[in-house]
Tab-separated table of N, CA and C in Angstrom:
chain	number	residue	atom	x	y	z
A	1	MET	N	-37.190	-76.556	-171.752
A	1	MET	CA	-38.607	-76.615	-171.535
A	1	MET	C	-39.171	-77.916	-172.122
A	2	LYS	N	-38.638	-78.295	-173.311
A	2	LYS	CA	-39.087	-79.521	-173.947
A	2	LYS	C	-38.697	-80.738	-173.108
A	3	ALA	N	-37.523	-80.672	-172.500
A	3	ALA	CA	-37.072	-81.785	-171.672
A	3	ALA	C	-37.975	-81.931	-170.451
A	4	ARG	N	-38.420	-80.849	-169.925
A	4	ARG	CA	-39.304	-80.875	-168.771
A	4	ARG	C	-40.649	-81.488	-169.162
A	5	TRP	N	-41.131	-81.145	-170.353
A	5	TRP	CA	-42.394	-81.688	-170.841
A	5	TRP	C	-42.285	-83.191	-171.054
A	6	GLU	N	-41.184	-83.600	-171.594
A	6	GLU	CA	-40.959	-85.020	-171.849
A	6	GLU	C	-40.854	-85.814	-170.535
A	7	ALA	N	-40.422	-85.121	-169.491
A	7	ALA	CA	-40.243	-85.795	-168.211
A	7	ALA	C	-41.574	-86.054	-167.509
A	8	LEU	N	-42.620	-85.356	-167.935
A	8	LEU	CA	-43.933	-85.525	-167.309
A	8	LEU	C	-44.572	-86.839	-167.743
A	9	THR	N	-45.372	-87.398	-166.857
A	9	THR	CA	-46.107	-88.613	-167.200
A	9	THR	C	-47.308	-88.225	-168.050
A	10	GLU	N	-47.937	-89.208	-168.633
A	10	GLU	CA	-49.079	-88.964	-169.520
A	10	GLU	C	-50.209	-88.272	-168.754
A	11	LYS	N	-50.463	-88.667	-167.538
A	11	LYS	CA	-51.512	-88.088	-166.703
A	11	LYS	C	-51.194	-86.623	-166.408
A	12	GLU	N	-49.940	-86.305	-166.094
A	12	GLU	CA	-49.521	-84.928	-165.803
A	12	GLU	C	-49.637	-84.056	-167.051
A	13	LYS	N	-49.294	-84.642	-168.224
A	13	LYS	CA	-49.417	-83.887	-169.484
A	13	LYS	C	-50.878	-83.514	-169.735
A	14	ILE	N	-51.804	-84.429	-169.456
A	14	ILE	CA	-53.232	-84.142	-169.650
A	14	ILE	C	-53.696	-83.049	-168.686
A	15	ILE	N	-53.245	-83.130	-167.461
A	15	ILE	CA	-53.627	-82.123	-166.446
A	15	ILE	C	-53.084	-80.754	-166.841
A	16	VAL	N	-51.828	-80.669	-167.295
A	16	VAL	CA	-51.223	-79.386	-167.696
A	16	VAL	C	-51.944	-78.835	-168.920
A	17	ALA	N	-52.259	-79.694	-169.901
A	17	ALA	CA	-52.947	-79.240	-171.109
A	17	ALA	C	-54.357	-78.746	-170.770
A	18	ALA	N	-55.089	-79.487	-169.947
A	18	ALA	CA	-56.440	-79.080	-169.560
A	18	ALA	C	-56.406	-77.780	-168.759
A	19	SER	N	-55.428	-77.653	-167.881
A	19	SER	CA	-55.281	-76.411	-167.103
A	19	SER	C	-54.967	-75.236	-168.009
A	20	SER	N	-54.134	-75.444	-168.998
A	20	SER	CA	-53.793	-74.373	-169.944
A	20	SER	C	-55.020	-73.945	-170.733
A	21	ILE	N	-55.797	-74.927	-171.200
A	21	ILE	CA	-57.027	-74.596	-171.937
A	21	ILE	C	-57.997	-73.858	-171.026
A	22	GLY	N	-58.173	-74.294	-169.791
A	22	GLY	CA	-59.059	-73.627	-168.823
A	22	GLY	C	-58.592	-72.207	-168.534
A	23	ALA	N	-57.276	-72.042	-168.369
A	23	ALA	CA	-56.737	-70.695	-168.111
A	23	ALA	C	-56.969	-69.793	-169.322
A	24	GLY	N	-56.814	-70.361	-170.528
A	24	GLY	CA	-57.053	-69.585	-171.753
A	24	GLY	C	-58.508	-69.149	-171.860
A	25	ILE	N	-59.423	-70.071	-171.555
A	25	ILE	CA	-60.854	-69.742	-171.596
A	25	ILE	C	-61.189	-68.687	-170.545
A	26	LEU	N	-60.663	-68.857	-169.347
A	26	LEU	CA	-60.900	-67.885	-168.283
A	26	LEU	C	-60.337	-66.515	-168.647
A	27	LEU	N	-59.167	-66.490	-169.253
A	27	LEU	CA	-58.538	-65.238	-169.676
A	27	LEU	C	-59.374	-64.559	-170.759
A	28	CYS	N	-59.862	-65.344	-171.727
A	28	CYS	CA	-60.735	-64.773	-172.773
A	28	CYS	C	-62.002	-64.196	-172.161
A	29	TYR	N	-62.590	-64.909	-171.212
A	29	TYR	CA	-63.800	-64.418	-170.548
A	29	TYR	C	-63.522	-63.106	-169.817
A	30	ALA	N	-62.433	-63.085	-169.042
A	30	ALA	CA	-62.122	-61.919	-168.214
A	30	ALA	C	-61.735	-60.703	-169.058
A	31	LEU	N	-61.059	-60.919	-170.178
A	31	LEU	CA	-60.561	-59.793	-170.972
A	31	LEU	C	-61.493	-59.375	-172.105
A	32	ILE	N	-62.352	-60.276	-172.587
A	32	ILE	CA	-63.180	-59.934	-173.748
A	32	ILE	C	-64.671	-59.982	-173.408
A	33	PHE	N	-65.160	-61.136	-173.024
A	33	PHE	CA	-66.591	-61.328	-172.868
A	33	PHE	C	-67.182	-60.518	-171.706
A	34	ALA	N	-66.562	-60.545	-170.537
A	34	ALA	CA	-67.108	-59.844	-169.361
A	34	ALA	C	-67.198	-58.330	-169.585
A	35	PRO	N	-66.150	-57.657	-170.113
A	35	PRO	CA	-66.301	-56.219	-170.364
A	35	PRO	C	-67.391	-55.900	-171.390
A	36	LEU	N	-67.502	-56.714	-172.446
A	36	LEU	CA	-68.554	-56.481	-173.439
A	36	LEU	C	-69.939	-56.680	-172.825
A	37	ASN	N	-70.083	-57.721	-172.029
A	37	ASN	CA	-71.349	-57.992	-171.372
A	37	ASN	C	-71.717	-56.854	-170.415
A	38	HIS	N	-70.729	-56.347	-169.696
A	38	HIS	CA	-70.944	-55.235	-168.770
A	38	HIS	C	-71.356	-53.969	-169.531
A	39	ALA	N	-70.704	-53.708	-170.660
A	39	ALA	CA	-71.038	-52.525	-171.466
A	39	ALA	C	-72.459	-52.629	-172.009
A	40	VAL	N	-72.847	-53.787	-172.480
A	40	VAL	CA	-74.207	-53.984	-172.989
A	40	VAL	C	-75.219	-53.789	-171.869
A	41	SER	N	-74.930	-54.308	-170.693
A	41	SER	CA	-75.823	-54.151	-169.549
A	41	SER	C	-75.988	-52.674	-169.187
A	42	ASP	N	-74.878	-51.934	-169.160
A	42	ASP	CA	-74.942	-50.496	-168.865
A	42	ASP	C	-75.790	-49.753	-169.897
A	43	LEU	N	-75.620	-50.104	-171.162
A	43	LEU	CA	-76.390	-49.444	-172.212
A	43	LEU	C	-77.878	-49.764	-172.098
A	44	ARG	N	-78.205	-50.999	-171.728
A	44	ARG	CA	-79.613	-51.370	-171.542
A	44	ARG	C	-80.245	-50.586	-170.395
A	45	GLU	N	-79.478	-50.350	-169.349
A	45	GLU	CA	-79.985	-49.569	-168.218
A	45	GLU	C	-80.138	-48.099	-168.579
A	46	LYS	N	-79.336	-47.613	-169.512
A	46	LYS	CA	-79.345	-46.202	-169.895
A	46	LYS	C	-80.478	-45.876	-170.874
A	47	ILE	N	-81.002	-46.872	-171.572
A	47	ILE	CA	-82.028	-46.639	-172.594
A	47	ILE	C	-83.262	-45.932	-172.038
A	48	PRO	N	-83.869	-46.365	-170.928
A	48	PRO	CA	-85.064	-45.657	-170.430
A	48	PRO	C	-84.789	-44.188	-170.091
A	49	GLN	N	-83.637	-43.921	-169.508
A	49	GLN	CA	-83.281	-42.536	-169.176
A	49	GLN	C	-83.123	-41.710	-170.455
A	50	ASP	N	-82.473	-42.280	-171.456
A	50	ASP	CA	-82.296	-41.570	-172.723
A	50	ASP	C	-83.638	-41.356	-173.430
A	51	GLN	N	-84.546	-42.312	-173.288
A	51	GLN	CA	-85.869	-42.155	-173.884
A	51	GLN	C	-86.629	-41.013	-173.211
A	52	LYS	N	-86.504	-40.904	-171.886
A	52	LYS	CA	-87.148	-39.788	-171.175
A	52	LYS	C	-86.546	-38.458	-171.610
A	53	THR	N	-85.227	-38.413	-171.741
A	53	THR	CA	-84.556	-37.191	-172.184
A	53	THR	C	-85.002	-36.817	-173.591
A	54	PHE	N	-85.106	-37.805	-174.464
A	54	PHE	CA	-85.541	-37.564	-175.831
A	54	PHE	C	-86.966	-37.026	-175.861
A	55	ALA	N	-87.855	-37.625	-175.065
A	55	ALA	CA	-89.243	-37.158	-175.009
A	55	ALA	C	-89.309	-35.720	-174.502
A	56	PHE	N	-88.499	-35.397	-173.483
A	56	PHE	CA	-88.459	-34.032	-172.965
A	56	PHE	C	-87.954	-33.061	-174.040
A	57	MET	N	-86.899	-33.457	-174.740
A	57	MET	CA	-86.339	-32.593	-175.779
A	57	MET	C	-87.333	-32.392	-176.917
A	58	GLN	N	-88.084	-33.446	-177.268
A	58	GLN	CA	-89.081	-33.320	-178.319
A	58	GLN	C	-90.192	-32.360	-177.907
A	59	SER	N	-90.681	-32.503	-176.683
A	59	SER	CA	-91.748	-31.614	-176.226
A	59	SER	C	-91.238	-30.177	-176.097
A	60	SER	N	-89.992	-30.028	-175.671
A	60	SER	CA	-89.408	-28.682	-175.585
A	60	SER	C	-89.268	-28.073	-176.968
A	61	ALA	N	-88.858	-28.871	-177.931
A	61	ALA	CA	-88.727	-28.366	-179.304
A	61	ALA	C	-90.085	-27.943	-179.849
A	62	ASP	N	-91.122	-28.729	-179.568
A	62	ASP	CA	-92.470	-28.366	-179.997
A	62	ASP	C	-92.923	-27.073	-179.330
A	63	HIS	N	-92.617	-26.943	-178.037
A	63	HIS	CA	-92.994	-25.732	-177.298
A	63	HIS	C	-92.257	-24.512	-177.854
A	64	ILE	N	-90.977	-24.665	-178.121
A	64	ILE	CA	-90.194	-23.558	-178.681
A	64	ILE	C	-90.726	-23.166	-180.052
A	65	GLU	N	-91.076	-24.151	-180.852
A	65	GLU	CA	-91.623	-23.878	-182.186
A	65	GLU	C	-92.942	-23.125	-182.084
A	66	SER	N	-93.789	-23.528	-181.123
A	66	SER	CA	-95.059	-22.817	-180.962
A	66	SER	C	-94.831	-21.381	-180.476
A	67	LEU	N	-93.828	-21.189	-179.611
A	67	LEU	CA	-93.511	-19.830	-179.163
A	67	LEU	C	-92.974	-18.985	-180.311
A	68	LYS	N	-92.189	-19.584	-181.192
A	68	LYS	CA	-91.691	-18.844	-182.364
A	68	LYS	C	-92.848	-18.407	-183.248
A	69	LYS	N	-93.784	-19.329	-183.480
A	69	LYS	CA	-94.944	-18.993	-184.310
A	69	LYS	C	-95.776	-17.900	-183.658
A	70	LEU	N	-95.951	-18.002	-182.335
A	70	LEU	CA	-96.712	-16.992	-181.606
A	70	LEU	C	-96.033	-15.639	-181.711
A	71	SER	N	-94.715	-15.637	-181.569
A	71	SER	CA	-93.952	-14.390	-181.670
A	71	SER	C	-94.076	-13.797	-183.066
A	72	GLU	N	-94.002	-14.653	-184.094
A	72	GLU	CA	-94.137	-14.168	-185.470
A	72	GLU	C	-95.529	-13.611	-185.717
A	73	GLN	N	-96.546	-14.254	-185.138
A	73	GLN	CA	-97.910	-13.767	-185.301
A	73	GLN	C	-98.076	-12.406	-184.652
A	74	HIS	N	-97.519	-12.279	-183.424
A	74	HIS	CA	-97.626	-10.990	-182.738
A	74	HIS	C	-96.878	-9.910	-183.505
A	75	HIS	N	-95.730	-10.249	-184.019
A	75	HIS	CA	-94.922	-9.259	-184.730
A	75	HIS	C	-95.578	-8.896	-186.061
A	76	GLY	N	-96.108	-9.902	-186.738
A	76	GLY	CA	-96.738	-9.656	-188.035
A	76	GLY	C	-98.087	-8.971	-187.904
A	77	ALA	N	-98.778	-9.217	-186.803
A	77	ALA	CA	-100.117	-8.663	-186.624
A	77	ALA	C	-100.099	-7.240	-186.088
A	78	ALA	N	-98.942	-6.692	-185.845
A	78	ALA	CA	-98.847	-5.347	-185.271
A	78	ALA	C	-99.108	-4.310	-186.352
A	79	THR	N	-100.383	-3.976	-186.543
A	79	THR	CA	-100.734	-2.995	-187.558
A	79	THR	C	-100.684	-1.583	-186.973
A	80	ALA	N	-100.982	-1.453	-185.698
A	80	ALA	CA	-100.926	-0.145	-185.048
A	80	ALA	C	-99.482	0.152	-184.646
A	81	SER	N	-99.209	1.417	-184.378
A	81	SER	CA	-97.858	1.778	-183.957
A	81	SER	C	-97.598	1.231	-182.556
A	82	LEU	N	-96.343	1.029	-182.258
A	82	LEU	CA	-95.966	0.509	-180.954
A	82	LEU	C	-96.395	1.471	-179.853
A	83	LEU	N	-96.237	2.762	-180.081
A	83	LEU	CA	-96.628	3.757	-179.080
A	83	LEU	C	-98.124	3.662	-178.779
A	84	GLY	N	-98.949	3.542	-179.802
A	84	GLY	CA	-100.393	3.411	-179.616
A	84	GLY	C	-100.748	2.143	-178.859
A	85	THR	N	-100.043	1.063	-179.170
A	85	THR	CA	-100.290	-0.209	-178.489
A	85	THR	C	-99.953	-0.095	-177.009
A	86	VAL	N	-98.830	0.553	-176.698
A	86	VAL	CA	-98.424	0.718	-175.294
A	86	VAL	C	-99.428	1.613	-174.568
A	87	GLN	N	-99.842	2.709	-175.196
A	87	GLN	CA	-100.822	3.601	-174.561
A	87	GLN	C	-102.130	2.864	-174.278
A	88	LYS	N	-102.586	2.079	-175.234
A	88	LYS	CA	-103.828	1.338	-175.059
A	88	LYS	C	-103.700	0.324	-173.923
A	89	GLN	N	-102.571	-0.350	-173.868
A	89	GLN	CA	-102.346	-1.347	-172.814
A	89	GLN	C	-102.257	-0.673	-171.444
A	90	LEU	N	-101.640	0.521	-171.391
A	90	LEU	CA	-101.525	1.244	-170.117
A	90	LEU	C	-102.890	1.698	-169.609
A	91	LYS	N	-103.771	2.118	-170.516
A	91	LYS	CA	-105.099	2.573	-170.097
A	91	LYS	C	-105.900	1.451	-169.446
A	92	ASN	N	-105.610	0.216	-169.818
A	92	ASN	CA	-106.306	-0.931	-169.252
A	92	ASN	C	-105.627	-1.478	-167.999
A	93	SER	N	-104.645	-0.747	-167.468
A	93	SER	CA	-103.912	-1.243	-166.300
A	93	SER	C	-103.932	-0.224	-165.168
A	94	LEU	N	-103.395	-0.664	-164.026
A	94	LEU	CA	-103.307	0.214	-162.859
A	94	LEU	C	-102.095	1.134	-162.922
A	95	LEU	N	-101.232	0.924	-163.903
A	95	LEU	CA	-99.978	1.673	-163.974
A	95	LEU	C	-100.099	3.023	-164.676
A	96	GLU	N	-101.235	3.318	-165.277
A	96	GLU	CA	-101.386	4.529	-166.082
A	96	GLU	C	-101.041	5.803	-165.297
A	97	LYS	N	-101.400	5.849	-164.024
A	97	LYS	CA	-101.172	7.059	-163.220
A	97	LYS	C	-99.700	7.250	-162.854
A	98	GLN	N	-98.909	6.178	-162.879
A	98	GLN	CA	-97.496	6.278	-162.511
A	98	GLN	C	-96.585	6.645	-163.686
A	99	VAL	N	-97.124	6.682	-164.900
A	99	VAL	CA	-96.312	6.981	-166.073
A	99	VAL	C	-95.986	8.470	-166.098
A	100	THR	N	-94.680	8.796	-166.121
A	100	THR	CA	-94.266	10.193	-166.191
A	100	THR	C	-93.704	10.538	-167.565
A	101	GLU	N	-93.293	9.525	-168.317
A	101	GLU	CA	-92.753	9.778	-169.655
A	101	GLU	C	-93.059	8.583	-170.540
A	102	LEU	N	-93.538	8.884	-171.744
A	102	LEU	CA	-93.812	7.854	-172.724
A	102	LEU	C	-93.471	8.438	-174.089
A	103	GLN	N	-92.446	7.894	-174.719
A	103	GLN	CA	-92.059	8.436	-176.031
A	103	GLN	C	-91.574	7.325	-176.944
A	104	GLN	N	-91.823	7.507	-178.233
A	104	GLN	CA	-91.381	6.538	-179.229
A	104	GLN	C	-89.963	6.924	-179.653
A	105	VAL	N	-89.021	5.995	-179.443
A	105	VAL	CA	-87.624	6.231	-179.782
A	105	VAL	C	-87.420	6.032	-181.286
A	106	ASP	N	-87.914	4.916	-181.806
A	106	ASP	CA	-87.929	4.656	-183.242
A	106	ASP	C	-89.158	3.820	-183.551
A	107	SER	N	-89.281	3.316	-184.764
A	107	SER	CA	-90.514	2.621	-185.147
A	107	SER	C	-90.746	1.332	-184.366
A	108	ASN	N	-89.692	0.768	-183.766
A	108	ASN	CA	-89.839	-0.486	-183.041
A	108	ASN	C	-89.520	-0.383	-181.556
A	109	THR	N	-89.315	0.833	-181.028
A	109	THR	CA	-88.908	0.987	-179.630
A	109	THR	C	-89.656	2.138	-178.971
A	110	VAL	N	-90.105	1.888	-177.741
A	110	VAL	CA	-90.775	2.916	-176.940
A	110	VAL	C	-90.078	2.987	-175.586
A	111	HIS	N	-89.842	4.227	-175.107
A	111	HIS	CA	-89.246	4.447	-173.788
A	111	HIS	C	-90.365	4.838	-172.836
A	112	LEU	N	-90.381	4.202	-171.664
A	112	LEU	CA	-91.442	4.390	-170.685
A	112	LEU	C	-90.805	4.608	-169.318
A	113	THR	N	-91.189	5.686	-168.619
A	113	THR	CA	-90.698	5.946	-167.263
A	113	THR	C	-91.888	5.935	-166.313
A	114	LEU	N	-91.741	5.181	-165.232
A	114	LEU	CA	-92.792	5.089	-164.225
A	114	LEU	C	-92.210	5.508	-162.883
A	115	GLN	N	-92.942	6.339	-162.135
A	115	GLN	CA	-92.520	6.802	-160.814
A	115	GLN	C	-93.434	6.195	-159.751
A	116	LYS	N	-92.834	5.813	-158.634
A	116	LYS	CA	-93.576	5.311	-157.466
A	116	LYS	C	-94.605	4.245	-157.863
A	117	THR	N	-94.122	3.229	-158.547
A	117	THR	CA	-95.006	2.144	-158.983
A	117	THR	C	-94.697	0.867	-158.216
A	118	ASN	N	-95.686	0.026	-158.076
A	118	ASN	CA	-95.522	-1.250	-157.395
A	118	ASN	C	-94.740	-2.197	-158.315
A	119	PHE	N	-93.660	-2.742	-157.798
A	119	PHE	CA	-92.782	-3.602	-158.597
A	119	PHE	C	-93.526	-4.837	-159.119
A	120	ASP	N	-94.312	-5.482	-158.255
A	120	ASP	CA	-95.034	-6.690	-158.672
A	120	ASP	C	-96.022	-6.384	-159.789
A	121	GLU	N	-96.749	-5.262	-159.666
A	121	GLU	CA	-97.700	-4.881	-160.712
A	121	GLU	C	-96.985	-4.608	-162.034
A	122	LEU	N	-95.810	-3.982	-161.958
A	122	LEU	CA	-95.027	-3.696	-163.161
A	122	LEU	C	-94.607	-4.984	-163.857
A	123	ILE	N	-94.094	-5.936	-163.100
A	123	ILE	CA	-93.641	-7.204	-163.682
A	123	ILE	C	-94.820	-7.967	-164.276
A	124	ILE	N	-95.947	-7.992	-163.580
A	124	ILE	CA	-97.135	-8.671	-164.109
A	124	ILE	C	-97.591	-8.000	-165.406
A	125	TRP	N	-97.600	-6.674	-165.439
A	125	TRP	CA	-98.017	-5.948	-166.640
A	125	TRP	C	-97.069	-6.237	-167.800
A	126	LEU	N	-95.768	-6.201	-167.545
A	126	LEU	CA	-94.796	-6.470	-168.611
A	126	LEU	C	-94.926	-7.907	-169.134
A	127	THR	N	-95.115	-8.848	-168.232
A	127	THR	CA	-95.264	-10.253	-168.644
A	127	THR	C	-96.530	-10.443	-169.465
A	128	THR	N	-97.632	-9.867	-169.020
A	128	THR	CA	-98.894	-9.967	-169.755
A	128	THR	C	-98.777	-9.298	-171.119
A	129	PHE	N	-98.122	-8.164	-171.157
A	129	PHE	CA	-97.919	-7.423	-172.403
A	129	PHE	C	-97.119	-8.269	-173.394
A	130	TRP	N	-96.094	-8.932	-172.907
A	130	TRP	CA	-95.286	-9.802	-173.767
A	130	TRP	C	-96.113	-10.984	-174.275
A	131	GLN	N	-96.876	-11.618	-173.376
A	131	GLN	CA	-97.652	-12.798	-173.765
A	131	GLN	C	-98.774	-12.447	-174.741
A	132	GLU	N	-99.430	-11.322	-174.542
A	132	GLU	CA	-100.563	-10.963	-175.381
A	132	GLU	C	-100.153	-10.280	-176.682
A	133	LYS	N	-99.153	-9.433	-176.634
A	133	LYS	CA	-98.801	-8.622	-177.799
A	133	LYS	C	-97.445	-8.962	-178.414
A	134	GLY	N	-96.652	-9.749	-177.724
A	134	GLY	CA	-95.330	-10.093	-178.259
A	134	GLY	C	-94.323	-8.961	-178.133
A	135	ILE	N	-94.627	-7.968	-177.306
A	135	ILE	CA	-93.718	-6.843	-177.076
A	135	ILE	C	-92.758	-7.246	-175.962
A	136	ILE	N	-91.461	-7.065	-176.201
A	136	ILE	CA	-90.467	-7.495	-175.213
A	136	ILE	C	-89.789	-6.302	-174.554
A	137	VAL	N	-89.241	-6.558	-173.385
A	137	VAL	CA	-88.464	-5.552	-172.664
A	137	VAL	C	-87.029	-5.681	-173.151
A	138	SER	N	-86.554	-4.667	-173.875
A	138	SER	CA	-85.182	-4.729	-174.383
A	138	SER	C	-84.194	-4.161	-173.372
A	139	GLN	N	-84.679	-3.293	-172.482
A	139	GLN	CA	-83.807	-2.728	-171.458
A	139	GLN	C	-84.695	-2.239	-170.317
A	140	ILE	N	-84.207	-2.429	-169.077
A	140	ILE	CA	-84.979	-1.968	-167.922
A	140	ILE	C	-84.015	-1.543	-166.823
A	141	SER	N	-84.369	-0.474	-166.157
A	141	SER	CA	-83.605	-0.005	-165.011
A	141	SER	C	-84.609	0.260	-163.895
A	142	VAL	N	-84.430	-0.438	-162.767
A	142	VAL	CA	-85.369	-0.323	-161.656
A	142	VAL	C	-84.598	0.115	-160.419
A	143	THR	N	-85.083	1.177	-159.749
A	143	THR	CA	-84.442	1.641	-158.518
A	143	THR	C	-85.501	1.734	-157.418
A	144	PRO	N	-85.117	1.352	-156.194
A	144	PRO	CA	-86.071	1.440	-155.077
A	144	PRO	C	-86.484	2.885	-154.836
A	145	ASN	N	-87.692	3.058	-154.353
A	145	ASN	CA	-88.214	4.408	-154.167
A	145	ASN	C	-88.833	4.548	-152.777
A	146	GLY	N	-88.039	4.294	-151.734
A	146	GLY	CA	-88.511	4.489	-150.368
A	146	GLY	C	-89.189	3.270	-149.775
A	147	ALA	N	-90.471	3.127	-149.996
A	147	ALA	CA	-91.250	2.048	-149.378
A	147	ALA	C	-90.914	0.699	-150.020
A	148	PRO	N	-91.080	-0.376	-149.266
A	148	PRO	CA	-90.828	-1.706	-149.835
A	148	PRO	C	-91.764	-2.006	-151.007
A	149	GLY	N	-91.191	-2.479	-152.104
A	149	GLY	CA	-91.971	-2.848	-153.277
A	149	GLY	C	-92.301	-1.697	-154.197
A	150	VAL	N	-91.948	-0.467	-153.806
A	150	VAL	CA	-92.223	0.703	-154.633
A	150	VAL	C	-90.928	1.092	-155.346
A	151	VAL	N	-91.021	1.282	-156.671
A	151	VAL	CA	-89.825	1.537	-157.467
A	151	VAL	C	-90.061	2.621	-158.489
A	152	THR	N	-88.939	3.116	-159.025
A	152	THR	CA	-88.938	3.958	-160.213
A	152	THR	C	-88.332	3.111	-161.317
A	153	ALA	N	-88.981	3.087	-162.474
A	153	ALA	CA	-88.523	2.197	-163.540
A	153	ALA	C	-88.419	2.939	-164.859
A	154	ASP	N	-87.312	2.703	-165.564
A	154	ASP	CA	-87.134	3.147	-166.949
A	154	ASP	C	-87.141	1.885	-167.787
A	155	VAL	N	-88.069	1.815	-168.737
A	155	VAL	CA	-88.258	0.595	-169.524
A	155	VAL	C	-88.187	0.922	-171.003
A	156	MET	N	-87.442	0.108	-171.748
A	156	MET	CA	-87.423	0.185	-173.204
A	156	MET	C	-88.174	-1.026	-173.730
A	157	LEU	N	-89.245	-0.786	-174.468
A	157	LEU	CA	-90.045	-1.873	-175.043
A	157	LEU	C	-89.788	-1.944	-176.540
A	158	SER	N	-89.658	-3.158	-177.054
A	158	SER	CA	-89.378	-3.344	-178.477
A	158	SER	C	-90.301	-4.384	-179.078
A	159	GLN	N	-90.516	-4.230	-180.394
A	159	GLN	CA	-91.306	-5.228	-181.129
A	159	GLN	C	-90.412	-6.264	-181.690
């Protein structure tokens, strides 16, 4: 290899050396600089999306925290018995006539059976009851009762 180098003229040696340096620079660019530059570019493009995700997560966390506080307030503010609260809520609704059984299972649970009730009205009542009083549906069994939208429902409500 050394003999071959010695055989080259001065001009050829300069061309080979310059080509080697150029190839080395090109190789460094292709293997080091270009991938790093590409990674930085990708990360810069990802920042706005991550900022939107972060803002969404922050607002969701705030919303969840407010729901926890609301739930604690409803649970802590329950001075009356659960059975009394359910009876009072039923008297203010259209579902009172469909109730065939209402009994307190324990201090935090009430069993409610409704016959031939409108499914949409039942869901609206349960949702409103949860939002206003913090009472949740721990178990529900709904079966169709002939006409469309008319059901028989067994509901367990808990504080």
